[in-house]
Coordinates of C-alpha atoms and ligand atoms in Angstrom, one line a residue:
M1 CA -20.0 -8.9 1.8
V2 CA -18.5 -12.3 1.4
D3 CA -16.8 -13.4 -1.9
S4 CA -17.0 -16.8 -3.6
Y5 CA -14.2 -18.1 -1.4
G6 CA -15.8 -17.2 1.9
R7 CA -13.6 -14.1 2.5
V8 CA -15.2 -11.0 4.1
I9 CA -14.5 -8.0 1.8
D10 CA -14.7 -4.9 3.8
Y11 CA -11.5 -2.9 2.9
L12 CA -11.4 -0.3 0.0
R13 CA -8.1 1.1 -1.0
I14 CA -8.6 4.3 -2.8
S15 CA -5.9 5.8 -5.1
V16 CA -6.4 9.5 -5.4
T17 CA -3.7 10.2 -8.0
D18 CA -1.3 8.3 -10.2
R19 CA 1.3 11.2 -9.8
C20 CA 4.2 10.8 -7.5
N21 CA 7.1 13.0 -6.2
E22 CA 9.5 10.1 -6.0
R23 CA 10.7 7.7 -8.7
C24 CA 11.1 4.3 -6.9
L25 CA 13.1 1.8 -8.8
Y26 CA 10.4 -0.9 -8.6
C27 CA 7.4 1.3 -9.1
L28 CA 7.8 3.6 -12.1
P29 CA 9.5 2.5 -15.3
E30 CA 12.0 5.1 -16.5
G31 CA 10.5 7.5 -19.0
Y32 CA 6.9 6.4 -18.1
K33 CA 4.4 8.3 -20.2
G34 CA 1.1 6.6 -19.2
W35 CA -0.1 9.3 -16.8
A36 CA -3.9 9.7 -16.6
Q37 CA -5.3 12.9 -17.9
K38 CA -6.4 15.2 -15.1
A39 CA -10.0 15.0 -16.3
D40 CA -9.9 11.3 -15.9
H41 CA -9.2 11.5 -12.3
L42 CA -12.2 10.9 -10.1
T43 CA -13.3 14.1 -8.3
A44 CA -13.5 14.2 -4.6
E45 CA -17.3 13.9 -4.8
E46 CA -17.1 10.9 -7.1
I47 CA -14.6 9.2 -4.8
L48 CA -16.9 9.8 -1.8
H49 CA -19.9 8.6 -3.8
V50 CA -18.2 5.2 -4.3
A51 CA -17.0 5.1 -0.7
R52 CA -20.5 5.8 0.7
A53 CA -21.9 3.0 -1.5
A54 CA -19.2 0.7 -0.2
A55 CA -19.9 1.8 3.4
Q56 CA -23.5 0.9 3.0
M57 CA -22.5 -2.5 1.8
G58 CA -20.5 -3.1 4.9
F59 CA -17.0 -1.8 4.0
R60 CA -15.4 -0.6 7.2
K61 CA -11.8 0.0 6.3
F62 CA -10.5 2.6 3.9
R63 CA -7.0 3.6 2.8
L64 CA -5.9 6.6 0.7
T65 CA -3.0 5.9 -1.6
G66 CA -1.6 6.7 -5.0
G67 CA 0.8 7.6 -6.6
E68 CA 1.5 9.9 -3.8
P69 CA -1.8 10.9 -2.1
T70 CA -0.4 14.0 -0.4
L71 CA 0.1 15.6 -3.9
R72 CA -3.6 15.8 -4.3
G73 CA -4.8 19.4 -3.5
D74 CA -8.2 18.3 -2.1
L75 CA -6.9 15.3 -0.1
L76 CA -8.1 16.8 3.2
E77 CA -11.6 17.2 1.8
I78 CA -11.6 13.5 0.7
A79 CA -10.2 12.4 4.0
A80 CA -12.8 14.3 5.9
G81 CA -15.6 12.8 3.8
L82 CA -14.2 9.3 4.5
G83 CA -13.7 10.2 8.1
A84 CA -17.4 10.9 8.4
L85 CA -18.5 7.6 7.0
P86 CA -20.8 5.7 9.5
D87 CA -19.3 2.7 11.2
R88 CA -15.9 3.2 9.7
E89 CA -13.2 1.4 11.7
M90 CA -10.0 2.5 9.9
L91 CA -9.0 5.3 7.6
G92 CA -5.4 4.8 6.6
L93 CA -3.0 6.8 4.4
S94 CA 0.0 5.3 2.5
T95 CA 2.6 7.9 1.9
N96 CA 6.3 8.4 1.1
G97 CA 6.2 11.0 3.9
L98 CA 7.9 13.8 2.0
R99 CA 5.0 16.2 2.8
L100 CA 3.9 14.6 6.0
D101 CA 5.8 17.1 8.2
R102 CA 3.4 19.9 7.0
M103 CA 0.2 17.8 6.7
A104 CA 0.2 15.4 9.6
A105 CA -1.9 17.5 12.0
D106 CA -4.5 18.3 9.3
L107 CA -4.7 14.7 8.2
R108 CA -5.3 13.6 11.8
A109 CA -7.9 16.3 12.3
A110 CA -9.7 15.2 9.1
G111 CA -10.1 11.7 10.5
V112 CA -7.1 9.7 9.2
T113 CA -6.4 7.1 11.9
S114 CA -3.2 5.4 10.6
I115 CA -0.2 6.1 8.5
N116 CA 1.8 3.6 6.5
L117 CA 5.1 5.3 5.7
S118 CA 7.3 3.8 2.9
L119 CA 10.9 3.7 4.0
D120 CA 13.3 1.4 2.1
A121 CA 16.5 2.8 3.6
V122 CA 17.7 5.1 6.4
D123 CA 21.0 5.9 4.8
P124 CA 20.4 9.1 2.7
A125 CA 22.4 7.9 -0.3
V126 CA 20.8 4.5 -0.4
Y127 CA 17.3 6.1 0.0
R128 CA 18.0 8.6 -2.8
R129 CA 19.3 5.9 -5.1
I130 CA 16.0 3.9 -4.6
T131 CA 13.5 6.7 -4.6
G132 CA 15.1 9.9 -5.8
G133 CA 14.0 11.6 -2.6
D134 CA 15.4 13.0 0.7
V135 CA 15.1 10.7 3.6
R136 CA 15.6 13.5 6.1
A137 CA 12.2 14.9 5.0
V138 CA 10.7 11.5 5.4
L139 CA 12.0 11.2 9.0
R140 CA 10.7 14.6 9.8
G141 CA 7.3 13.4 8.5
L142 CA 7.6 10.3 10.6
D143 CA 8.2 12.3 13.7
A144 CA 5.4 14.7 12.9
A145 CA 3.0 11.8 12.5
L146 CA 4.1 10.4 15.9
A147 CA 3.7 13.8 17.5
V148 CA 0.1 14.3 16.4
G149 CA -1.0 10.9 17.7
F150 CA -2.2 8.7 14.9
R151 CA -3.6 5.5 16.3
Q152 CA -1.1 3.5 14.3
V153 CA 2.1 4.4 12.3
K154 CA 3.9 1.6 10.4
L155 CA 7.1 1.6 8.3
N156 CA 7.0 -0.3 5.0
C157 CA 10.2 -1.5 3.4
V158 CA 10.4 -3.3 0.0
L159 CA 13.2 -5.8 0.1
M160 CA 15.8 -5.8 -2.7
R161 CA 18.9 -8.0 -2.6
H162 CA 22.1 -6.0 -3.3
V163 CA 20.1 -2.7 -3.1
N164 CA 18.8 -2.3 0.5
E165 CA 19.4 -5.5 2.4
Q166 CA 22.2 -3.8 4.3
E167 CA 19.7 -1.3 5.6
I168 CA 17.7 -3.9 7.6
P169 CA 19.5 -3.3 10.9
A170 CA 19.1 0.5 10.7
L171 CA 15.4 0.1 9.9
L172 CA 15.0 -2.2 12.9
A173 CA 16.8 0.3 15.1
L174 CA 14.7 3.1 13.9
A175 CA 11.5 1.1 14.4
A176 CA 12.6 0.2 18.0
D177 CA 13.5 3.8 18.8
R178 CA 10.2 5.3 17.5
R179 CA 8.2 2.3 18.8
V180 CA 6.5 1.6 15.4
P181 CA 6.3 -1.7 13.6
V182 CA 8.5 -2.1 10.5
R183 CA 7.2 -4.4 7.7
F184 CA 9.4 -6.1 5.1
I185 CA 7.6 -6.6 1.8
E186 CA 8.6 -8.8 -1.1
L187 CA 9.2 -7.1 -4.4
M188 CA 6.3 -7.7 -6.7
P189 CA 6.4 -7.7 -10.5
L190 CA 4.2 -4.7 -10.9
S191 CA 6.1 -2.4 -13.3
R192 CA 8.6 -3.1 -16.0
T193 CA 11.7 -1.8 -14.3
D194 CA 15.4 -2.9 -14.2
V195 CA 15.2 -3.9 -10.5
L196 CA 12.7 -6.6 -11.1
Q197 CA 15.3 -9.3 -11.7
P198 CA 15.4 -12.6 -9.9
E199 CA 18.8 -11.7 -8.5
N200 CA 17.3 -8.7 -6.8
F201 CA 14.5 -10.7 -5.2
L202 CA 14.9 -11.3 -1.4
S203 CA 12.2 -13.4 0.2
V204 CA 10.8 -12.5 3.6
E205 CA 11.5 -16.1 4.7
E206 CA 15.3 -15.5 4.2
V207 CA 15.2 -12.2 6.2
R208 CA 13.1 -13.9 8.9
D209 CA 15.5 -16.7 9.1
R210 CA 18.5 -14.3 9.3
L211 CA 16.8 -12.3 12.1
A212 CA 15.8 -15.4 13.9
A213 CA 19.4 -16.7 13.8
E214 CA 20.9 -13.4 15.0
G215 CA 18.9 -12.7 18.1
G216 CA 15.7 -14.5 17.8
L217 CA 12.2 -13.6 16.8
E218 CA 9.3 -13.9 19.3
T219 CA 5.9 -14.5 17.7
L220 CA 3.5 -11.9 19.0
P221 CA 0.3 -13.2 20.5
D222 CA -1.8 -11.3 18.0
A223 CA 0.3 -12.1 14.9
R224 CA -1.8 -9.8 12.7
L225 CA -2.1 -6.1 13.5
G226 CA -4.3 -3.9 11.4
A227 CA -6.2 -4.9 8.2
G228 CA -3.5 -6.3 6.0
P229 CA -1.7 -9.6 5.4
A230 CA 1.5 -9.0 7.5
R231 CA 2.5 -11.4 10.3
Y232 CA 4.3 -9.9 13.3
F233 CA 7.2 -10.8 15.6
R234 CA 9.3 -9.1 18.1
H235 CA 13.0 -8.9 17.1
R236 CA 14.7 -9.6 20.5
A237 CA 18.0 -8.0 19.8
S238 CA 16.6 -4.5 18.9
G239 CA 13.1 -4.8 20.5
A240 CA 11.5 -3.8 17.2
V241 CA 8.1 -5.2 16.2
V242 CA 8.7 -6.6 12.7
G243 CA 6.1 -7.7 10.1
F244 CA 6.6 -9.8 7.0
I245 CA 4.5 -9.6 3.9
G246 CA 5.4 -12.5 1.7
A247 CA 3.4 -11.3 -1.3
L248 CA 5.1 -13.7 -3.7
T249 CA 6.3 -16.6 -1.6
A250 CA 3.5 -17.1 1.0
E251 CA 1.3 -19.8 -0.4
D252 CA -1.6 -18.6 1.8
F253 CA -1.1 -14.9 1.1
C254 CA -4.6 -14.5 -0.5
V255 CA -6.5 -16.5 2.0
T256 CA -7.3 -13.5 4.1
C257 CA -7.5 -10.9 1.3
N258 CA -10.3 -8.5 2.2
K259 CA -9.8 -5.7 -0.4
L260 CA -11.0 -4.0 -3.5
R261 CA -9.0 -1.2 -5.1
L262 CA -10.4 1.9 -6.7
T263 CA -7.9 3.5 -9.1
A264 CA -7.5 7.2 -9.5
D265 CA -9.1 7.0 -13.0
G266 CA -12.2 5.2 -11.7
K267 CA -11.5 1.5 -12.2
I268 CA -12.4 -1.1 -9.6
R269 CA -9.6 -3.7 -9.4
P270 CA -10.5 -6.9 -7.5
C271 CA -6.9 -8.2 -7.2
L272 CA -3.5 -6.4 -7.3
G273 CA -1.9 -9.4 -9.0
R274 CA -4.4 -9.8 -11.9
H275 CA -5.0 -7.3 -14.7
Q276 CA -8.8 -7.5 -14.6
E277 CA -10.4 -4.1 -13.9
M278 CA -14.0 -2.8 -14.2
D279 CA -14.6 0.8 -15.4
L280 CA -16.7 2.9 -13.0
L281 CA -15.8 6.3 -14.5
A282 CA -18.3 6.2 -17.4
D283 CA -21.1 4.9 -15.1
L284 CA -20.4 7.6 -12.5
R285 CA -20.3 10.4 -15.0
S286 CA -23.4 9.3 -17.0
G287 CA -25.3 8.8 -13.8
R288 CA -26.7 5.6 -15.2
G289 CA -24.5 3.0 -13.5
E290 CA -25.3 1.6 -10.1
V291 CA -22.1 1.8 -8.0
R292 CA -23.4 -0.8 -5.6
A293 CA -24.0 -3.3 -8.4
A294 CA -20.5 -2.6 -9.7
L295 CA -18.9 -3.3 -6.3
E296 CA -21.0 -6.4 -5.9
E297 CA -19.8 -7.6 -9.3
A298 CA -16.2 -6.9 -8.4
I299 CA -16.5 -8.9 -5.3
A300 CA -18.2 -11.8 -7.2
R301 CA -15.3 -11.7 -9.7
K302 CA -12.6 -11.6 -7.0
P303 CA -10.2 -14.4 -7.8
E304 CA -9.0 -16.9 -5.3
D305 CA -5.4 -15.8 -5.6
H306 CA -3.0 -13.6 -7.6
E307 CA -1.0 -14.6 -10.6
F308 CA 2.4 -13.2 -9.6
R309 CA 4.0 -16.6 -9.3
T310 CA 2.6 -18.1 -12.5
C311 CA 1.8 -16.0 -15.6
Y312 CA 1.6 -12.3 -14.5
T313 CA 3.4 -9.8 -16.6
P314 CA 3.6 -6.2 -15.5
E315 CA 1.3 -3.9 -17.4
R316 CA -0.1 -0.8 -15.6
P317 CA 2.6 0.2 -13.1
M318 CA 2.0 0.3 -9.4
T319 CA 1.8 4.1 -9.4
A320 CA -1.2 3.9 -11.7
I321 CA -2.9 1.0 -9.9
G322 CA -2.5 2.4 -6.5
G323 CA -0.3 0.8 -3.8
Ligands
LIG1 N1 3.4 6.9 -2.5 C1 2.8 6.2 -1.4 C2 3.9 5.4 -0.7 O1 5.0 5.6 -1.0 O2 3.5 4.7 0.2 C3 1.6 5.3 -1.8 C4 1.7 4.5 -3.1 S1 3.0 3.3 -3.1 C5 2.7 2.6 -4.7 C6 2.5 2.1 -1.9 C7 3.4 1.1 -1.6 O3 3.6 0.2 -2.7 C8 4.8 1.6 -1.2 O4 5.1 1.1 0.1 C9 5.7 1.0 -2.2 O5 7.0 0.7 -1.7 C10 5.0 -0.2 -2.6 N2 5.3 -0.8 -3.9 C11 5.4 -0.1 -5.1 N3 5.8 -0.9 -6.1 C12 6.1 -2.1 -5.5 C13 6.6 -3.4 -6.0 N4 6.9 -3.5 -7.3 N5 6.7 -4.4 -5.1 C14 6.4 -4.2 -3.8 N6 5.9 -3.1 -3.3 C15 5.8 -2.0 -4.1

């Protein structure tokens, strides 16, 4: 499926819940009350119905996300259904890792091929301040994921000046030690939270320049790994593979966008950085709507680029959209 700007759209990110067991500074506004009703969450069968329609149209990459996807009781059933899709190339899971220790082997057996592990700090106090969680459990999850042999495991760190910039060396050391890439991601204006202030914004360019000045960054021959927009280098001093996701500052960020998002409450969202969504839930439940037609329409409506730099104001928080 090719959109109006010539981009091949073959990647569906599926949020299975808006609930989370962490409270990240940039994701959930304090006192958030907008949780979806349980009954409004798509069932496993509804999710798989949408995914099968997408696969028939040529979608080859799928990612489970949330909220925190590991909170969903039937996650393994959903993963197994996605794992069985014909011609699927990738089935990823984005997780904070708190439950990964217990679930890694079952997720791998269900067909999940790659894990994106959110890790904004290695220091327990800094990690707790950002997320409310326990980094030791996350590190156990990381090691469990590595032990069961996922095809790819990546660390994701959202950059915040004055909050976790001092953690960058420790994250690089961890990435080098565990031989996994670490990606630095720019803070996006996705939820109305206190941390979304210009003084907390730290661009990937600034971090890239710092690392380049320190020990040098070597461009990897295949500068893009996986299905996303990160560009990769080797950090010579630590040996770590490091990726940069300039969601706000990279002018060409959307040129290679290949995604649609399915929210936990059944909306198709063509672009993370624009509010437009199309409701699939009623169609799915009435049995009247054509999922394929809805996906085609979402692709046709996919904008050329996001509005983060111009006129975007946070509405639905990231936890409800799906990361
Ligand atoms: N709970 C899972 C996790 O922690 O990966 C999946 C959902 S989470 C919303 C997915 C990713 O979105 C995480 O890596 C998180 O750090 C990132 N994220 C959330 N809000 C963000 C924001 N305002 N700017 C940049 N990244 C954000």
